[in-house]
């Protein structure tokens, strides 16, 4: 059905409308005034098609009023768009052909920016290009002070006191908290700073009484920096002014404080240093002191602009080192193993995707010559390692999927039987177990015990269409948190009400897709991104679909890590529950589009296989 033009909108009203829509609200007035006449007004009748999947796009569409339904290649609705919503940009930035279908569900008026004008705007305005190009940009590669911000380094809960406190009281505060300074505040506003140097040079050296008010010897109105200052600003200010403490202030409110010790710790923390310290540790207690630095490392890596797969790989390397060191200590205590064994990790450690929140999932494969008499040794070894991991912050698996459970500590032939039964009889429990165990990765021991098993399982699983169909159906149960009306489906009740679960509804749906592609193409990789790349190369997923899905996964996973880093900066425990209200309009728009891509790929996978009733 042809799309007809409608009565014009005055230029003043059009500019006013565009100025209320992101990213046009960021344009200079003269740019917006020149852009407005390029939009064409189109009137769409209810149930009228705007474009079909694969069709060459006329340009970028913006809903002025009315309602548009966007569907994927299988006719599944992925968005209901209303006024001020744009659509078509994904296809325009991916070769100019529609990646979805769009149809009006009510009388609708659209603003169409022709493709040539859209391309010119993208070239001329970086903010517009950043908004509409949903691919994840490459970040900087270094982690030093030049790439981090003051908020990444600062202690977010500085110790404070009033100006009327005695110097002795302030000194007692410093001793109690093991710090070298206190900030003097009034209603959260910074009035001054008192350091141990002030106490020495101004109080003790002058022989003043300990009852002297802090206000008499503090440094009033000290140099401060905003949270957005970069690390080198802090270092240069300390060097130039010969000071060791800089408060961080925003809009007059004290946000934190940075000391020379904080700078030293930030620069000293690296995955290599932690791995080295763990490899020398003689007990789980020593290792726990090292793994306690992982949150600081996560903040540093995220602040340095590292991509999520780099951050999670480095964090997982630490867990691997802890595991291998615990195995060595266990053998030193228990004696050599009576038969060859292999310790394996599954879950996020198996996929090398650990973040700041990780429990443990592991198992033991024993050589087939293992007997019942040998189990006492391996039970003790498993308990030693699992207890040690728990002490280091890798808490016990809630589902008891650990080598300390006899079920997951078996000879190789038993493991072959496990996988064989899961594949031939894919009942719900078998699907769940197979999903976890297909992410197995050897950590320590005799790696030869796994090579033949993995190849055999991949071959038999991919050849069993019923099993793959069941696994596909099971994988599609984890859905992105999308609301049709251009919003998010947040958690409705409980402790995490009105938040998004960035693990189970964010990264897990992509993890599940990657696992299915790996099954279909017999891909041995267990890392999600590696599976997507290999799946595209093997033809299990189209090249364009793989690019879109990887871009979406990158944004979702990066957003999750940034959320965890923000919590750590605020001295809170990292979690996976993100409030959409904490995001900017730009971030919400991009995150939702990433979820749409994942939902579209789930729909394609589901319709590409015989669905189970």
Short mmCIF file of N, CA and C in Angstrom, two decimals, residues 130-290:
data_model
loop_
_atom_site.label_atom_id
_atom_site.label_comp_id
_atom_site.label_asym_id
_atom_site.label_seq_id
_atom_site.Cartn_x
_atom_site.Cartn_y
_atom_site.Cartn_z
N UNK A 130 27.06 8.61 17.17
CA UNK A 130 27.21 7.77 18.37
C UNK A 130 25.87 7.20 18.81
N UNK A 131 24.81 7.98 18.65
CA UNK A 131 23.49 7.52 19.09
C UNK A 131 22.93 6.45 18.17
N UNK A 132 23.06 6.62 16.88
CA UNK A 132 22.40 5.70 15.94
C UNK A 132 23.25 4.50 15.55
N UNK A 133 24.57 4.60 15.67
CA UNK A 133 25.41 3.44 15.35
C UNK A 133 25.57 2.63 16.62
N UNK A 134 24.86 1.49 16.70
CA UNK A 134 24.79 0.72 17.94
C UNK A 134 25.96 -0.23 18.13
N UNK A 135 26.94 -0.20 17.25
CA UNK A 135 28.10 -1.06 17.45
C UNK A 135 28.97 -0.53 18.57
N UNK A 136 29.57 -1.47 19.31
CA UNK A 136 30.38 -1.09 20.47
C UNK A 136 31.72 -0.55 20.02
N UNK A 137 32.08 0.68 20.40
CA UNK A 137 33.38 1.21 19.98
C UNK A 137 34.52 0.55 20.75
N UNK A 138 35.68 0.55 20.12
CA UNK A 138 36.87 0.04 20.80
C UNK A 138 37.29 1.04 21.88
N UNK A 139 37.68 0.54 23.02
CA UNK A 139 38.13 1.41 24.09
C UNK A 139 39.65 1.49 24.10
N UNK A 140 40.19 2.37 24.92
CA UNK A 140 41.65 2.46 25.03
C UNK A 140 42.23 1.18 25.60
N UNK A 141 43.47 0.95 25.32
CA UNK A 141 44.09 -0.33 25.68
C UNK A 141 44.90 -0.25 26.98
N UNK A 142 45.25 0.97 27.43
CA UNK A 142 46.08 1.03 28.62
C UNK A 142 45.23 1.19 29.87
N UNK A 143 45.83 0.89 31.03
CA UNK A 143 45.09 0.94 32.28
C UNK A 143 45.67 1.96 33.24
N UNK A 144 46.55 2.83 32.79
CA UNK A 144 47.25 3.72 33.70
C UNK A 144 46.42 4.89 34.16
N UNK A 145 47.09 5.82 34.85
CA UNK A 145 46.41 6.97 35.40
C UNK A 145 45.83 7.87 34.32
N UNK A 146 46.35 7.79 33.11
CA UNK A 146 45.84 8.67 32.05
C UNK A 146 44.46 8.26 31.56
N UNK A 147 44.00 7.06 31.89
CA UNK A 147 42.70 6.60 31.39
C UNK A 147 41.66 6.44 32.49
N UNK A 148 42.07 6.58 33.76
CA UNK A 148 41.10 6.40 34.84
C UNK A 148 40.65 7.77 35.36
N UNK A 149 39.54 7.77 36.06
CA UNK A 149 39.01 9.00 36.63
C UNK A 149 39.20 8.98 38.14
N UNK A 150 39.09 10.17 38.71
CA UNK A 150 39.27 10.28 40.16
C UNK A 150 38.29 9.38 40.91
N UNK A 151 37.08 9.26 40.40
CA UNK A 151 36.08 8.43 41.07
C UNK A 151 36.46 6.95 41.07
N UNK A 152 37.34 6.55 40.15
CA UNK A 152 37.79 5.16 40.11
C UNK A 152 38.85 4.86 41.17
N UNK A 153 39.52 5.90 41.64
CA UNK A 153 40.63 5.71 42.57
C UNK A 153 40.22 6.03 44.00
N UNK A 154 39.31 6.97 44.17
CA UNK A 154 39.05 7.53 45.50
C UNK A 154 38.44 6.53 46.47
N UNK A 155 38.65 6.79 47.76
CA UNK A 155 37.91 6.11 48.81
C UNK A 155 36.57 6.81 48.90
N UNK A 156 35.49 6.05 48.64
CA UNK A 156 34.18 6.67 48.48
C UNK A 156 33.50 6.99 49.81
N UNK A 157 34.07 6.54 50.91
CA UNK A 157 33.47 6.81 52.22
C UNK A 157 34.51 7.46 53.13
N UNK A 158 34.89 8.70 52.84
CA UNK A 158 35.92 9.35 53.65
C UNK A 158 35.44 9.58 55.09
N UNK A 159 36.37 9.48 56.02
CA UNK A 159 36.05 9.74 57.42
C UNK A 159 35.98 11.25 57.61
N UNK A 160 34.93 11.72 58.25
CA UNK A 160 34.73 13.16 58.42
C UNK A 160 34.50 13.49 59.89
N UNK A 161 34.65 14.79 60.20
CA UNK A 161 34.33 15.28 61.53
C UNK A 161 33.94 16.75 61.41
N UNK A 162 33.47 17.32 62.50
CA UNK A 162 33.10 18.74 62.51
C UNK A 162 34.31 19.58 62.90
N UNK A 163 34.23 20.86 62.59
CA UNK A 163 35.34 21.76 62.90
C UNK A 163 35.54 21.93 64.39
N UNK A 164 34.51 21.63 65.18
CA UNK A 164 34.61 21.81 66.62
C UNK A 164 35.23 20.66 67.36
N UNK A 165 35.47 19.54 66.68
CA UNK A 165 36.08 18.38 67.35
C UNK A 165 37.49 18.73 67.80
N UNK A 166 37.90 18.16 68.93
CA UNK A 166 39.27 18.42 69.40
C UNK A 166 40.28 17.68 68.54
N UNK A 167 41.50 18.17 68.54
CA UNK A 167 42.56 17.51 67.78
C UNK A 167 42.79 16.09 68.30
N UNK A 168 42.66 15.89 69.62
CA UNK A 168 42.81 14.55 70.16
C UNK A 168 41.72 13.64 69.62
N UNK A 169 40.49 14.13 69.54
CA UNK A 169 39.39 13.34 68.99
C UNK A 169 39.64 12.98 67.54
N UNK A 170 40.17 13.94 66.77
CA UNK A 170 40.48 13.67 65.37
C UNK A 170 41.58 12.63 65.25
N UNK A 171 42.59 12.72 66.10
CA UNK A 171 43.69 11.75 66.08
C UNK A 171 43.17 10.35 66.41
N UNK A 172 42.23 10.27 67.33
CA UNK A 172 41.65 8.98 67.68
C UNK A 172 40.86 8.39 66.51
N UNK A 173 40.18 9.27 65.77
CA UNK A 173 39.47 8.81 64.56
C UNK A 173 40.44 8.21 63.56
N UNK A 174 41.57 8.89 63.36
CA UNK A 174 42.57 8.39 62.40
C UNK A 174 43.11 7.04 62.84
N UNK A 175 43.40 6.92 64.14
CA UNK A 175 43.90 5.64 64.65
C UNK A 175 42.86 4.54 64.48
N UNK A 176 41.63 4.85 64.78
CA UNK A 176 40.55 3.86 64.70
C UNK A 176 40.37 3.34 63.28
N UNK A 177 40.50 4.22 62.30
CA UNK A 177 40.25 3.83 60.90
C UNK A 177 41.53 3.56 60.12
N UNK A 178 42.69 3.66 60.79
CA UNK A 178 43.98 3.40 60.13
C UNK A 178 44.17 4.29 58.90
N UNK A 179 43.94 5.60 59.09
CA UNK A 179 44.06 6.56 58.00
C UNK A 179 44.96 7.71 58.42
N UNK A 180 45.33 8.53 57.46
CA UNK A 180 46.27 9.62 57.74
C UNK A 180 45.62 10.99 57.60
N UNK A 181 44.30 11.05 57.44
CA UNK A 181 43.63 12.34 57.33
C UNK A 181 42.15 12.20 57.63
N UNK A 182 41.54 13.32 58.02
CA UNK A 182 40.07 13.39 58.13
C UNK A 182 39.62 14.65 57.42
N UNK A 183 38.45 14.58 56.82
CA UNK A 183 37.88 15.75 56.16
C UNK A 183 36.92 16.45 57.13
N UNK A 184 36.98 17.74 57.16
CA UNK A 184 36.11 18.52 58.03
C UNK A 184 34.95 19.02 57.18
N UNK A 185 33.75 18.67 57.59
CA UNK A 185 32.56 18.99 56.79
C UNK A 185 31.48 19.63 57.63
N UNK A 186 30.57 20.27 56.93
CA UNK A 186 29.35 20.82 57.51
C UNK A 186 28.24 20.59 56.51
N UNK A 187 27.27 19.74 56.88
CA UNK A 187 26.18 19.39 55.96
C UNK A 187 26.71 18.86 54.62
N UNK A 188 27.69 17.97 54.69
CA UNK A 188 28.31 17.31 53.55
C UNK A 188 29.18 18.23 52.69
N UNK A 189 29.28 19.49 53.06
CA UNK A 189 30.15 20.42 52.33
C UNK A 189 31.53 20.42 52.97
N UNK A 190 32.55 20.44 52.13
CA UNK A 190 33.93 20.38 52.62
C UNK A 190 34.36 21.74 53.14
N UNK A 191 34.85 21.76 54.40
CA UNK A 191 35.36 23.00 54.98
C UNK A 191 36.88 22.98 55.11
N UNK A 192 37.46 21.79 55.28
CA UNK A 192 38.90 21.72 55.43
C UNK A 192 39.36 20.28 55.52
N UNK A 193 40.66 20.11 55.71
CA UNK A 193 41.23 18.77 55.86
C UNK A 193 42.30 18.82 56.94
N UNK A 194 42.36 17.75 57.73
CA UNK A 194 43.35 17.63 58.78
C UNK A 194 44.13 16.35 58.53
N UNK A 195 45.47 16.48 58.51
CA UNK A 195 46.33 15.32 58.26
C UNK A 195 47.25 15.06 59.45
N UNK A 196 47.88 13.90 59.45
CA UNK A 196 48.85 13.61 60.51
C UNK A 196 50.00 14.61 60.47
N UNK A 197 50.30 15.11 59.30
CA UNK A 197 51.35 16.13 59.17
C UNK A 197 50.94 17.41 59.90
N UNK A 198 49.65 17.78 59.80
CA UNK A 198 49.17 18.96 60.53
C UNK A 198 49.29 18.76 62.04
N UNK A 199 48.95 17.58 62.51
CA UNK A 199 49.05 17.29 63.94
C UNK A 199 50.49 17.39 64.43
N UNK A 200 51.40 16.92 63.60
CA UNK A 200 52.82 16.94 63.99
C UNK A 200 53.39 18.35 63.96
N UNK A 201 53.18 19.06 62.84
CA UNK A 201 53.85 20.35 62.64
C UNK A 201 53.12 21.52 63.28
N UNK A 202 51.82 21.42 63.45
CA UNK A 202 51.07 22.57 63.96
C UNK A 202 50.62 22.39 65.41
N UNK A 203 50.41 21.15 65.83
CA UNK A 203 49.95 20.93 67.20
C UNK A 203 51.11 20.57 68.12
N UNK A 204 51.79 19.45 67.80
CA UNK A 204 52.88 18.99 68.67
C UNK A 204 54.06 19.94 68.65
N UNK A 205 54.47 20.37 67.47
CA UNK A 205 55.64 21.24 67.37
C UNK A 205 55.43 22.58 68.06
N UNK A 206 54.18 23.06 68.08
CA UNK A 206 53.88 24.33 68.72
C UNK A 206 53.46 24.18 70.17
N UNK A 207 53.36 22.93 70.64
CA UNK A 207 53.00 22.70 72.02
C UNK A 207 51.58 23.08 72.37
N UNK A 208 50.68 23.01 71.41
CA UNK A 208 49.28 23.35 71.67
C UNK A 208 48.60 22.22 72.43
N UNK A 209 47.57 22.55 73.22
CA UNK A 209 46.87 21.49 73.97
C UNK A 209 46.10 20.56 73.05
N UNK A 210 45.96 19.30 73.48
CA UNK A 210 45.22 18.32 72.67
C UNK A 210 43.75 18.71 72.50
N UNK A 211 43.27 19.60 73.38
CA UNK A 211 41.87 20.04 73.30
C UNK A 211 41.65 21.13 72.26
N UNK A 212 42.71 21.52 71.57
CA UNK A 212 42.58 22.55 70.53
C UNK A 212 41.57 22.09 69.48
N UNK A 213 40.62 22.96 69.08
CA UNK A 213 39.65 22.57 68.05
C UNK A 213 40.37 22.32 66.71
N UNK A 214 39.84 21.39 65.98
CA UNK A 214 40.39 21.06 64.67
C UNK A 214 40.47 22.30 63.78
N UNK A 215 39.49 23.20 63.93
CA UNK A 215 39.42 24.37 63.05
C UNK A 215 40.67 25.24 63.13
N UNK A 216 41.43 25.17 64.24
CA UNK A 216 42.59 26.03 64.40
C UNK A 216 43.83 25.54 63.64
N UNK A 217 43.88 24.24 63.37
CA UNK A 217 45.09 23.74 62.69
C UNK A 217 44.79 23.06 61.35
N UNK A 218 43.53 22.91 60.98
CA UNK A 218 43.20 22.27 59.70
C UNK A 218 43.61 23.18 58.55
N UNK A 219 43.70 22.61 57.35
CA UNK A 219 43.90 23.39 56.14
C UNK A 219 42.52 23.74 55.60
N UNK A 220 42.14 25.02 55.68
CA UNK A 220 40.79 25.38 55.22
C UNK A 220 40.72 25.43 53.70
N UNK A 221 39.52 25.14 53.17
CA UNK A 221 39.29 25.19 51.72
C UNK A 221 40.43 24.53 50.93
N UNK A 222 40.73 23.28 51.20
CA UNK A 222 41.87 22.63 50.51
C UNK A 222 41.60 22.43 49.03
N UNK A 223 42.67 22.21 48.30
CA UNK A 223 42.53 21.88 46.89
C UNK A 223 41.67 20.63 46.76
N UNK A 224 40.71 20.67 45.87
CA UNK A 224 39.88 19.50 45.60
C UNK A 224 39.75 19.33 44.09
N UNK A 225 39.33 18.15 43.69
CA UNK A 225 39.12 17.85 42.27
C UNK A 225 37.75 17.21 42.09
N UNK A 226 37.16 17.32 40.91
CA UNK A 226 35.87 16.67 40.66
C UNK A 226 36.05 15.19 40.36
N UNK A 227 34.99 14.39 40.48
CA UNK A 227 35.10 12.95 40.17
C UNK A 227 35.57 12.68 38.75
N UNK A 228 35.32 13.64 37.84
CA UNK A 228 35.69 13.44 36.43
C UNK A 228 37.16 13.70 36.14
N UNK A 229 37.89 14.24 37.10
CA UNK A 229 39.33 14.47 36.88
C UNK A 229 40.02 13.15 36.60
N UNK A 230 41.03 13.18 35.74
CA UNK A 230 41.74 11.94 35.45
C UNK A 230 42.87 11.73 36.45
N UNK A 231 43.33 10.49 36.52
CA UNK A 231 44.31 10.13 37.53
C UNK A 231 45.57 10.96 37.47
N UNK A 232 46.01 11.32 36.27
CA UNK A 232 47.23 12.12 36.17
C UNK A 232 47.03 13.52 36.73
N UNK A 233 45.79 14.05 36.70
CA UNK A 233 45.52 15.33 37.34
C UNK A 233 45.81 15.25 38.84
N UNK A 234 45.39 14.14 39.43
CA UNK A 234 45.62 13.93 40.86
C UNK A 234 47.11 13.86 41.16
N UNK A 235 47.81 13.05 40.39
CA UNK A 235 49.25 12.87 40.61
C UNK A 235 49.99 14.18 40.44
N UNK A 236 49.68 14.93 39.37
CA UNK A 236 50.38 16.19 39.11
C UNK A 236 50.11 17.21 40.21
N UNK A 237 48.88 17.25 40.69
CA UNK A 237 48.54 18.20 41.77
C UNK A 237 49.31 17.86 43.04
N UNK A 238 49.42 16.57 43.35
CA UNK A 238 50.17 16.16 44.54
C UNK A 238 51.64 16.52 44.40
N UNK A 239 52.19 16.28 43.22
CA UNK A 239 53.62 16.55 43.01
C UNK A 239 53.89 18.05 43.06
N UNK A 240 53.05 18.84 42.43
CA UNK A 240 53.28 20.29 42.35
C UNK A 240 53.15 20.96 43.71
N UNK A 241 52.14 20.53 44.51
CA UNK A 241 51.84 21.20 45.77
C UNK A 241 52.43 20.48 46.99
N UNK A 242 53.10 19.37 46.75
CA UNK A 242 53.73 18.61 47.84
C UNK A 242 52.70 18.21 48.89
N UNK A 243 51.60 17.66 48.42
CA UNK A 243 50.54 17.19 49.32
C UNK A 243 50.27 15.71 49.04
N UNK A 244 49.69 15.06 50.02
CA UNK A 244 49.43 13.62 49.87
C UNK A 244 47.97 13.25 49.96
N UNK A 245 47.07 14.27 50.04
CA UNK A 245 45.64 14.00 50.18
C UNK A 245 44.86 15.02 49.35
N UNK A 246 43.96 14.54 48.51
CA UNK A 246 43.11 15.44 47.71
C UNK A 246 41.65 15.00 47.83
N UNK A 247 40.80 15.84 48.42
CA UNK A 247 39.37 15.50 48.46
C UNK A 247 38.76 15.57 47.06
N UNK A 248 37.74 14.76 46.85
CA UNK A 248 37.00 14.77 45.59
C UNK A 248 35.63 15.38 45.88
N UNK A 249 35.31 16.47 45.19
CA UNK A 249 34.10 17.25 45.48
C UNK A 249 33.31 17.48 44.20
N UNK A 250 32.01 17.35 44.31
CA UNK A 250 31.13 17.64 43.17
C UNK A 250 29.96 18.48 43.66
N UNK A 251 29.77 19.62 43.01
CA UNK A 251 28.68 20.54 43.38
C UNK A 251 28.72 20.88 44.87
N UNK A 252 29.93 21.07 45.39
CA UNK A 252 30.09 21.43 46.78
C UNK A 252 30.00 20.29 47.76
N UNK A 253 29.65 19.10 47.31
CA UNK A 253 29.48 17.95 48.20
C UNK A 253 30.72 17.07 48.17
N UNK A 254 31.19 16.67 49.35
CA UNK A 254 32.34 15.77 49.45
C UNK A 254 31.95 14.38 48.96
N UNK A 255 32.63 13.88 47.95
CA UNK A 255 32.33 12.57 47.36
C UNK A 255 33.32 11.49 47.78
N UNK A 256 34.56 11.89 48.10
CA UNK A 256 35.58 10.91 48.43
C UNK A 256 36.91 11.60 48.67
N UNK A 257 37.94 10.81 48.84
CA UNK A 257 39.28 11.36 49.03
C UNK A 257 40.30 10.42 48.40
N UNK A 258 41.36 11.01 47.86
CA UNK A 258 42.44 10.23 47.25
C UNK A 258 43.73 10.54 47.99
N UNK A 259 44.46 9.49 48.36
CA UNK A 259 45.76 9.65 49.01
C UNK A 259 46.85 9.07 48.10
N UNK A 260 48.09 9.36 48.46
CA UNK A 260 49.20 8.77 47.71
C UNK A 260 49.15 7.25 47.77
N UNK A 261 48.70 6.73 48.89
CA UNK A 261 48.56 5.27 49.01
C UNK A 261 47.55 4.73 48.01
N UNK A 262 46.45 5.47 47.80
CA UNK A 262 45.44 5.04 46.82
C UNK A 262 46.04 4.99 45.43
N UNK A 263 46.83 6.00 45.07
CA UNK A 263 47.48 6.00 43.75
C UNK A 263 48.42 4.82 43.61
N UNK A 264 49.20 4.55 44.65
CA UNK A 264 50.15 3.44 44.60
C UNK A 264 49.42 2.11 44.44
N UNK A 265 48.36 1.93 45.22
CA UNK A 265 47.59 0.68 45.13
C UNK A 265 46.98 0.52 43.75
N UNK A 266 46.44 1.62 43.22
CA UNK A 266 45.78 1.53 41.91
C UNK A 266 46.76 1.11 40.84
N UNK A 267 47.95 1.67 40.88
CA UNK A 267 48.95 1.34 39.85
C UNK A 267 49.57 -0.03 40.08
N UNK A 268 49.57 -0.48 41.35
CA UNK A 268 50.22 -1.75 41.66
C UNK A 268 49.32 -2.94 41.38
N UNK A 269 47.99 -2.74 41.45
CA UNK A 269 47.08 -3.87 41.28
C UNK A 269 47.03 -4.27 39.81
N UNK A 270 47.41 -5.48 39.52
CA UNK A 270 47.30 -6.02 38.17
C UNK A 270 47.03 -7.51 38.30
N UNK A 271 46.45 -8.08 37.28
CA UNK A 271 46.17 -9.51 37.34
C UNK A 271 47.46 -10.31 37.48
N UNK A 272 48.52 -9.85 36.84
CA UNK A 272 49.80 -10.58 36.92
C UNK A 272 50.33 -10.58 38.34
N UNK A 273 50.23 -9.44 39.04
CA UNK A 273 50.70 -9.37 40.42
C UNK A 273 49.89 -10.31 41.31
N UNK A 274 48.57 -10.33 41.10
CA UNK A 274 47.72 -11.19 41.92
C UNK A 274 48.02 -12.66 41.64
N UNK A 275 48.19 -13.01 40.38
CA UNK A 275 48.50 -14.39 40.03
C UNK A 275 49.82 -14.81 40.67
N UNK A 276 50.80 -13.93 40.61
CA UNK A 276 52.12 -14.23 41.18
C UNK A 276 52.01 -14.46 42.69
N UNK A 277 51.25 -13.60 43.38
CA UNK A 277 51.10 -13.74 44.83
C UNK A 277 50.38 -15.02 45.19
N UNK A 278 49.36 -15.38 44.41
CA UNK A 278 48.61 -16.60 44.69
C UNK A 278 49.49 -17.83 44.48
N UNK A 279 50.31 -17.80 43.44
CA UNK A 279 51.17 -18.95 43.14
C UNK A 279 52.19 -19.20 44.24
N UNK A 280 52.47 -18.19 45.07
CA UNK A 280 53.43 -18.35 46.16
C UNK A 280 52.77 -18.61 47.50
N UNK A 281 51.44 -18.50 47.54
CA UNK A 281 50.72 -18.62 48.81
C UNK A 281 50.82 -20.03 49.38
N UNK A 282 50.82 -20.12 50.69
CA UNK A 282 50.94 -21.40 51.36
C UNK A 282 49.64 -21.85 52.04
N UNK A 283 48.58 -21.05 51.90
CA UNK A 283 47.30 -21.42 52.50
C UNK A 283 46.18 -20.66 51.80
N UNK A 284 44.97 -21.15 52.00
CA UNK A 284 43.81 -20.47 51.43
C UNK A 284 43.63 -19.10 52.08
N UNK A 285 44.03 -18.97 53.35
CA UNK A 285 43.92 -17.68 54.03
C UNK A 285 44.81 -16.64 53.36
N UNK A 286 46.03 -17.05 52.97
CA UNK A 286 46.91 -16.13 52.24
C UNK A 286 46.31 -15.76 50.90
N UNK A 287 45.75 -16.73 50.22
CA UNK A 287 45.14 -16.45 48.91
C UNK A 287 43.93 -15.54 49.04
N UNK A 288 43.17 -15.69 50.12
CA UNK A 288 41.98 -14.86 50.32
C UNK A 288 42.35 -13.39 50.42
N UNK A 289 43.52 -13.10 51.03
CA UNK A 289 43.97 -11.71 51.11
C UNK A 289 44.25 -11.14 49.70
N UNK A 290 44.70 -12.01 48.81
CA UNK A 290 44.99 -11.57 47.45
C UNK A 290 43.70 -11.40 46.65
#
